[in-house]
PDB file of C-alpha atoms in Angstrom:
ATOM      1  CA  UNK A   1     140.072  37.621 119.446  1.00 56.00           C
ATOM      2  CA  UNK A   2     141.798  40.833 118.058  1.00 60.00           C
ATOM      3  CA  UNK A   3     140.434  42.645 114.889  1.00 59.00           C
ATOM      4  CA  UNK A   4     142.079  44.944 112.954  1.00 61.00           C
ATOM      5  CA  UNK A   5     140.064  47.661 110.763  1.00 59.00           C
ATOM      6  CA  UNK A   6     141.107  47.753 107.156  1.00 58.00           C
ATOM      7  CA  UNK A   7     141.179  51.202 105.738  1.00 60.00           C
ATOM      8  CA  UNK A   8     140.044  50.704 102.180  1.00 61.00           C
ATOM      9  CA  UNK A   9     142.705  51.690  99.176  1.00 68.00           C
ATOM     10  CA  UNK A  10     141.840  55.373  97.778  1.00 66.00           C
ATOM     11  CA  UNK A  11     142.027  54.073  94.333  1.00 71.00           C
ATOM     12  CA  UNK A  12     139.328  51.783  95.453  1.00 75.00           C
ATOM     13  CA  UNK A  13     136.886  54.770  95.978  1.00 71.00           C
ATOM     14  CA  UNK A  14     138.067  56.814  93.273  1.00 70.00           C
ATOM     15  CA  UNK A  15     137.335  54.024  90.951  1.00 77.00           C
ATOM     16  CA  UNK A  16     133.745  53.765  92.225  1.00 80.00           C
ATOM     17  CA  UNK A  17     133.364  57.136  92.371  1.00 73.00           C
ATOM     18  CA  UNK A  18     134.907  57.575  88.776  1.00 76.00           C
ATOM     19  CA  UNK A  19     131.946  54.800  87.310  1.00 82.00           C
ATOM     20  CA  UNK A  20     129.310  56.405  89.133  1.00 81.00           C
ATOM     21  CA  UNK A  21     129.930  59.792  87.109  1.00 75.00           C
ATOM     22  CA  UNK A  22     130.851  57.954  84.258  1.00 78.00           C
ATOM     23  CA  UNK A  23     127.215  56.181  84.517  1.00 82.00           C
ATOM     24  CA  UNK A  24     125.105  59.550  85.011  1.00 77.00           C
ATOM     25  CA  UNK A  25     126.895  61.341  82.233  1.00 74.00           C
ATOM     26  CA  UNK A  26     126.546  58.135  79.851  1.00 77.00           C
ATOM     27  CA  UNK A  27     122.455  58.392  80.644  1.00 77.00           C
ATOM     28  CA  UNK A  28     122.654  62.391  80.601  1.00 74.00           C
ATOM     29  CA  UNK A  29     124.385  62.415  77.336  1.00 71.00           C
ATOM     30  CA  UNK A  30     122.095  60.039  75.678  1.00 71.00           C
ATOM     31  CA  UNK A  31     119.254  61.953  76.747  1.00 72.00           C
ATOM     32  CA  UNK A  32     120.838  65.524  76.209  1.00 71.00           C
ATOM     33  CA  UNK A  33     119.937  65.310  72.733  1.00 68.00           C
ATOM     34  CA  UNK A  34     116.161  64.937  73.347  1.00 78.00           C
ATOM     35  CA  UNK A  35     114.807  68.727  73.533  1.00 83.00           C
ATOM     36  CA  UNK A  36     111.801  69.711  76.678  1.00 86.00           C
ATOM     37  CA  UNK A  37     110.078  72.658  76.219  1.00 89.00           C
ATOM     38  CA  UNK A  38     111.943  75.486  78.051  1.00 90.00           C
ATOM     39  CA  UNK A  39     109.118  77.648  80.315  1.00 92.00           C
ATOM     40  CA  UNK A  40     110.575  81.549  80.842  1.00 91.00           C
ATOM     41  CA  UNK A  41     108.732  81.773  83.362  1.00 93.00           C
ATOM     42  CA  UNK A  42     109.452  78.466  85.541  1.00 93.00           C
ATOM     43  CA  UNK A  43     113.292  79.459  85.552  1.00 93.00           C
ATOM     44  CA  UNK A  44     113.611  81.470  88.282  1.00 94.00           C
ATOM     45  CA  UNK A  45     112.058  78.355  90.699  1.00 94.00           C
ATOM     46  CA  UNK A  46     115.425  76.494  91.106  1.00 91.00           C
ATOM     47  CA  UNK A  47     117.514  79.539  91.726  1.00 94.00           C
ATOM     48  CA  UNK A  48     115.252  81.169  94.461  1.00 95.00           C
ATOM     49  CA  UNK A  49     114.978  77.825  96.237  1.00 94.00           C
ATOM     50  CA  UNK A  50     118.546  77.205  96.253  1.00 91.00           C
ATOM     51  CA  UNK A  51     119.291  80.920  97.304  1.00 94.00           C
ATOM     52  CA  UNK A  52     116.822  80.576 100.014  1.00 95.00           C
ATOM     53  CA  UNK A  53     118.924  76.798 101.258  1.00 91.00           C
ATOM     54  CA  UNK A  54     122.425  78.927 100.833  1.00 91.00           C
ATOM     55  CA  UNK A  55     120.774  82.069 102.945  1.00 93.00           C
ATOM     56  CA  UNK A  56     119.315  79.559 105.399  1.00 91.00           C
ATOM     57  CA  UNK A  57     123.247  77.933 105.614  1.00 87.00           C
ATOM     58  CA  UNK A  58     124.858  81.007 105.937  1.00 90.00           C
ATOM     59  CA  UNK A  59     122.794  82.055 108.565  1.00 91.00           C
ATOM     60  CA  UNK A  60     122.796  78.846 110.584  1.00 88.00           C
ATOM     61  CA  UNK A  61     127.269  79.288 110.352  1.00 86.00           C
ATOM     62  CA  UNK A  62     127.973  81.922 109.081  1.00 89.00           C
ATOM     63  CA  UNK A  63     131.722  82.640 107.070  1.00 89.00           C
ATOM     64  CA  UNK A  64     134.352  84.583 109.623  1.00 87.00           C
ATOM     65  CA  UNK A  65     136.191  87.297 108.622  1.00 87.00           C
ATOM     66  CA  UNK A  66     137.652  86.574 105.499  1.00 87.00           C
ATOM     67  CA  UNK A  67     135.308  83.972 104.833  1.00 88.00           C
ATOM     68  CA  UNK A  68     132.836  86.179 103.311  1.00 92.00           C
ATOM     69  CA  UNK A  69     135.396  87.581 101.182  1.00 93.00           C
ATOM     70  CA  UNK A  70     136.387  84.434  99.551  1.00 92.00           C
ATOM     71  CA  UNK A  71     132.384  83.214  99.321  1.00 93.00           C
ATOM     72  CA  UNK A  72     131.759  86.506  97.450  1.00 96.00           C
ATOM     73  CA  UNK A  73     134.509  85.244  94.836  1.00 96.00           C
ATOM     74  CA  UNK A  74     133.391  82.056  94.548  1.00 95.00           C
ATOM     75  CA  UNK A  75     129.757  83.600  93.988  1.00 96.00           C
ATOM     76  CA  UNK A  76     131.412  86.053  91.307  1.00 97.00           C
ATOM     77  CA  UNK A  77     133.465  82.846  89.767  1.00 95.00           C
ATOM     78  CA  UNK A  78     130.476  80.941  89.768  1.00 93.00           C
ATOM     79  CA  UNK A  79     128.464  83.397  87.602  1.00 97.00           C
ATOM     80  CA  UNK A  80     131.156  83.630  85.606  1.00 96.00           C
ATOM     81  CA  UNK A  81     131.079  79.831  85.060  1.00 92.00           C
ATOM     82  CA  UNK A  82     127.117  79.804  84.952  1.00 92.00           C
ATOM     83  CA  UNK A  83     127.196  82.190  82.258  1.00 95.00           C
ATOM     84  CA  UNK A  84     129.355  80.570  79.997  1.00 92.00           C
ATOM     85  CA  UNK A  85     127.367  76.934  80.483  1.00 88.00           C
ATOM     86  CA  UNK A  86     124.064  79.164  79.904  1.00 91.00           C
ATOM     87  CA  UNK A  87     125.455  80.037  76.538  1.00 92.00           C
ATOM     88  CA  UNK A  88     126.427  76.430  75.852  1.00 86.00           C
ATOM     89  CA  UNK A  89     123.063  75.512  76.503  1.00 87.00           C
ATOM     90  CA  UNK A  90     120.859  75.267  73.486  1.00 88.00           C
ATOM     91  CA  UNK A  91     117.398  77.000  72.549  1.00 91.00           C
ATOM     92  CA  UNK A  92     115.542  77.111  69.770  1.00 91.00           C
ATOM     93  CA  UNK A  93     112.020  78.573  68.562  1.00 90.00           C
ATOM     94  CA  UNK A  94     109.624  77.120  66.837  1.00 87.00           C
ATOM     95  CA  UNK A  95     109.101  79.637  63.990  1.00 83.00           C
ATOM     96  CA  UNK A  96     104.789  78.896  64.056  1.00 85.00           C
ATOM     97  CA  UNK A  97     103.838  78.662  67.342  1.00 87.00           C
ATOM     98  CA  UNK A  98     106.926  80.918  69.009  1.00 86.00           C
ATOM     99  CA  UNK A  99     107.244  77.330  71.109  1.00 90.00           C
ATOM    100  CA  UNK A 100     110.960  77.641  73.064  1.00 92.00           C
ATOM    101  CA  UNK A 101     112.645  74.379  73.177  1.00 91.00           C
ATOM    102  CA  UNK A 102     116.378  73.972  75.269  1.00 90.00           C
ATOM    103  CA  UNK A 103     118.655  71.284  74.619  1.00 82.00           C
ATOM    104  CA  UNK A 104     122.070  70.599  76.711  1.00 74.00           C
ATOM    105  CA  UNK A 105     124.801  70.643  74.423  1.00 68.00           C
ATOM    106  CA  UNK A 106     127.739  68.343  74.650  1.00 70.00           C
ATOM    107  CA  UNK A 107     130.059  71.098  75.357  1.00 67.00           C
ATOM    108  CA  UNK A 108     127.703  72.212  78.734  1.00 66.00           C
ATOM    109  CA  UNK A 109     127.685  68.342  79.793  1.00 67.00           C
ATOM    110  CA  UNK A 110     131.564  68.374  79.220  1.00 69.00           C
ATOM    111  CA  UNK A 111     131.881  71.654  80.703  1.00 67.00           C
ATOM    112  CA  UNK A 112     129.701  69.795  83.866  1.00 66.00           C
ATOM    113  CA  UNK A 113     132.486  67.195  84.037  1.00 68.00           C
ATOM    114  CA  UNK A 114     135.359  69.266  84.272  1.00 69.00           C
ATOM    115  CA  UNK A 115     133.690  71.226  87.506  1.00 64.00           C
ATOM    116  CA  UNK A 116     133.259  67.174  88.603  1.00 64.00           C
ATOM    117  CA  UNK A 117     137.009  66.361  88.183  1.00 67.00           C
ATOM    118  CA  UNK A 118     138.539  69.869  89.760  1.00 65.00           C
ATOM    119  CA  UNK A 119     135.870  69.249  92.649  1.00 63.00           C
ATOM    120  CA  UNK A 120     136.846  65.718  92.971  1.00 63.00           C
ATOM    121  CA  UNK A 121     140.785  66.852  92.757  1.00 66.00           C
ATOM    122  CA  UNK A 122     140.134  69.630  95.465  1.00 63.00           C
ATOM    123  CA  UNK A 123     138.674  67.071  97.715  1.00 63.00           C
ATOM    124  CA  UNK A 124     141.277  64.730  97.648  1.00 63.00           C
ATOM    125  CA  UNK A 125     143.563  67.977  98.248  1.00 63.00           C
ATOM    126  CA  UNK A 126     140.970  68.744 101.364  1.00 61.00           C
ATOM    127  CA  UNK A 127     141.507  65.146 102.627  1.00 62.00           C
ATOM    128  CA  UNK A 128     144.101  63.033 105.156  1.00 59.00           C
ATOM    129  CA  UNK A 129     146.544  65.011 106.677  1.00 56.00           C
ATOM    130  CA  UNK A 130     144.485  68.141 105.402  1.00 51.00           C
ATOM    131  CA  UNK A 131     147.381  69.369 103.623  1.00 52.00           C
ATOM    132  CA  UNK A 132     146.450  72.747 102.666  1.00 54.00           C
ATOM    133  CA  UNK A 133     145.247  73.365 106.171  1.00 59.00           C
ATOM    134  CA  UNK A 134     141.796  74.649 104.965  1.00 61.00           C
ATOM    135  CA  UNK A 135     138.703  74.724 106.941  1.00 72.00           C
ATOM    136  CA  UNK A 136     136.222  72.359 105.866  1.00 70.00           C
ATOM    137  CA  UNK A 137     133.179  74.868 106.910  1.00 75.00           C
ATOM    138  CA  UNK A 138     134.835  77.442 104.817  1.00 80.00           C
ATOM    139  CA  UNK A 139     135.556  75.452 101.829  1.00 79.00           C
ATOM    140  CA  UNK A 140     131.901  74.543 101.975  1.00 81.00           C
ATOM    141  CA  UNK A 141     130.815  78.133 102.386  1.00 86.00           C
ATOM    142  CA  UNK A 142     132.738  78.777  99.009  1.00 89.00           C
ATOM    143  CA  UNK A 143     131.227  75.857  97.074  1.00 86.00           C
ATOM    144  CA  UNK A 144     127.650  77.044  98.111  1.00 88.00           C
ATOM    145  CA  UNK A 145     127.934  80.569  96.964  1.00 93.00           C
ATOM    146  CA  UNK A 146     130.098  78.905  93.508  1.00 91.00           C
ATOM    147  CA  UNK A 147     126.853  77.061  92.785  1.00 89.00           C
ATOM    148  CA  UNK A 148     124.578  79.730  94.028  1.00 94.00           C
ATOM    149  CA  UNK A 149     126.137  81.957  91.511  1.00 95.00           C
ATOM    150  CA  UNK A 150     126.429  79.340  88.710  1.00 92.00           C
ATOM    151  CA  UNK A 151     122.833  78.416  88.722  1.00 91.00           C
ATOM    152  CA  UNK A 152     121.673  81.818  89.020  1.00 96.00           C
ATOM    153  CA  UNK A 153     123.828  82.845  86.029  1.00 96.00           C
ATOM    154  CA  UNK A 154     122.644  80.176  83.941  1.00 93.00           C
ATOM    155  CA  UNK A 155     119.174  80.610  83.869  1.00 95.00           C
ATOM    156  CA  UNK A 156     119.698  84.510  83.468  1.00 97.00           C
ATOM    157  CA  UNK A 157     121.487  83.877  80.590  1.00 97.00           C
ATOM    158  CA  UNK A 158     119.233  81.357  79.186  1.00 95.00           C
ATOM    159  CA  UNK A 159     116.176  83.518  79.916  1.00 96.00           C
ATOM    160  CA  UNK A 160     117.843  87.008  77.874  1.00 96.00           C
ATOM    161  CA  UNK A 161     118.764  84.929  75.318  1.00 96.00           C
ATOM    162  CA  UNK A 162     115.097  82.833  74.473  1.00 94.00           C
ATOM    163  CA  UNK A 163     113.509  86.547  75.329  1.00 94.00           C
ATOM    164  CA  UNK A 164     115.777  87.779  72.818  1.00 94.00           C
ATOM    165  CA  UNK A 165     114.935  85.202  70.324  1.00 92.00           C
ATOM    166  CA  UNK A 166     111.411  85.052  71.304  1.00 91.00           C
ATOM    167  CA  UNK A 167     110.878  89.081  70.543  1.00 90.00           C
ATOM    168  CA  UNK A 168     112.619  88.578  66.980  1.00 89.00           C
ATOM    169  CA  UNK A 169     110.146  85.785  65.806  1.00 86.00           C
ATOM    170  CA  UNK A 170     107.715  87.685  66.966  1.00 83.00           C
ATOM    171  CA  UNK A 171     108.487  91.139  65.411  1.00 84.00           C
ATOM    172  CA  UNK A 172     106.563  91.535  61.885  1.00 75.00           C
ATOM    173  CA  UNK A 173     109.017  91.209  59.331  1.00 59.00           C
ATOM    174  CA  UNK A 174     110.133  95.073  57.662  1.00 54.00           C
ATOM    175  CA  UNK A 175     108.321  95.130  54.565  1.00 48.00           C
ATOM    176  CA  UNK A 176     110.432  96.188  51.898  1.00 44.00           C
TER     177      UNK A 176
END
């Protein structure tokens, strides 16, 4: 008996993979609107560890030649596109008790699914016949220091910003 293997149709996946996002951001934009405390001093946690997992990779393979260039550009883009989500993001004080709450905004979750759909498109680019005759340890390289820089920028931004607002709500208003 002779079987064949039956390569599944690309549109096939992309359509799965296209309800699968569609499902996380229904369930993160209905709970986006909800605000959770937001702890100054907890954001650094997520950052560090993920620095210490992208040291830990680029010490295990590390980028050749112009490999670190291009990872220091994605780290530089991806501050870039942490700060801007970090200012999308938004806080708010609780004029009493000087309480910081965060809430994501739509425009940070929509901002989220654009970096989805341009990852998505550059791995279909990355795919097959490897058109654009990229190397896949490389490309992965980049995409670690993109996020590395992104979350890193995002809670920095965050944190000046509720500091910020923190220290007005907190000054004594100027008698006048």
């Amino acid at each position: 008996m002779h079987a064949q293997a039956v390569q599944p149709n690309p549109l096939v996946s992309y359509a799965i993979s296209a309800v699968v996002i569609a499902v996380v951001f229904a369930l993160r934009w209905r709970r986006m609107s909800r605000p959770t405390p937001l702890r100054l001093e907890r954001l650094w946690i997520f950052p560090a560890v993920y620095a210490v997992v992208a040291v830990g990779l680029f010490v295990a393979t590390p980028p050749i030649g112009w490999g670190w260039a291009f990872c220091a550009g994605a780290l530089v883009f991806g501050a870039a596109l942490g700060w801007q989500r970090g200012k999308l993001m938004r806080i708010t004080i609780d004029p009493d008790t000087h309480a910081l709450n965060q809430a994501g905004s739509p425009a940070a979750l929509l901002f989220l699914l654009v970096l989805v759909v341009v990852r998505s498109g550059a791995r279909a680019a990355l795919s097959g016949d490897n058109a654009l005759h990229l190397n896949a340890l490389a490309v992965t390289d980049m995409l670690v220091a993109l996020a590395l820089g992104l979350f890193t920028a995002t809670r920095v931004e965050m944190y000046l910003r509720a500091k910020r607002m923190l220290d007005e709500a907190r000054r004594p208003a100027a008698s006048g």
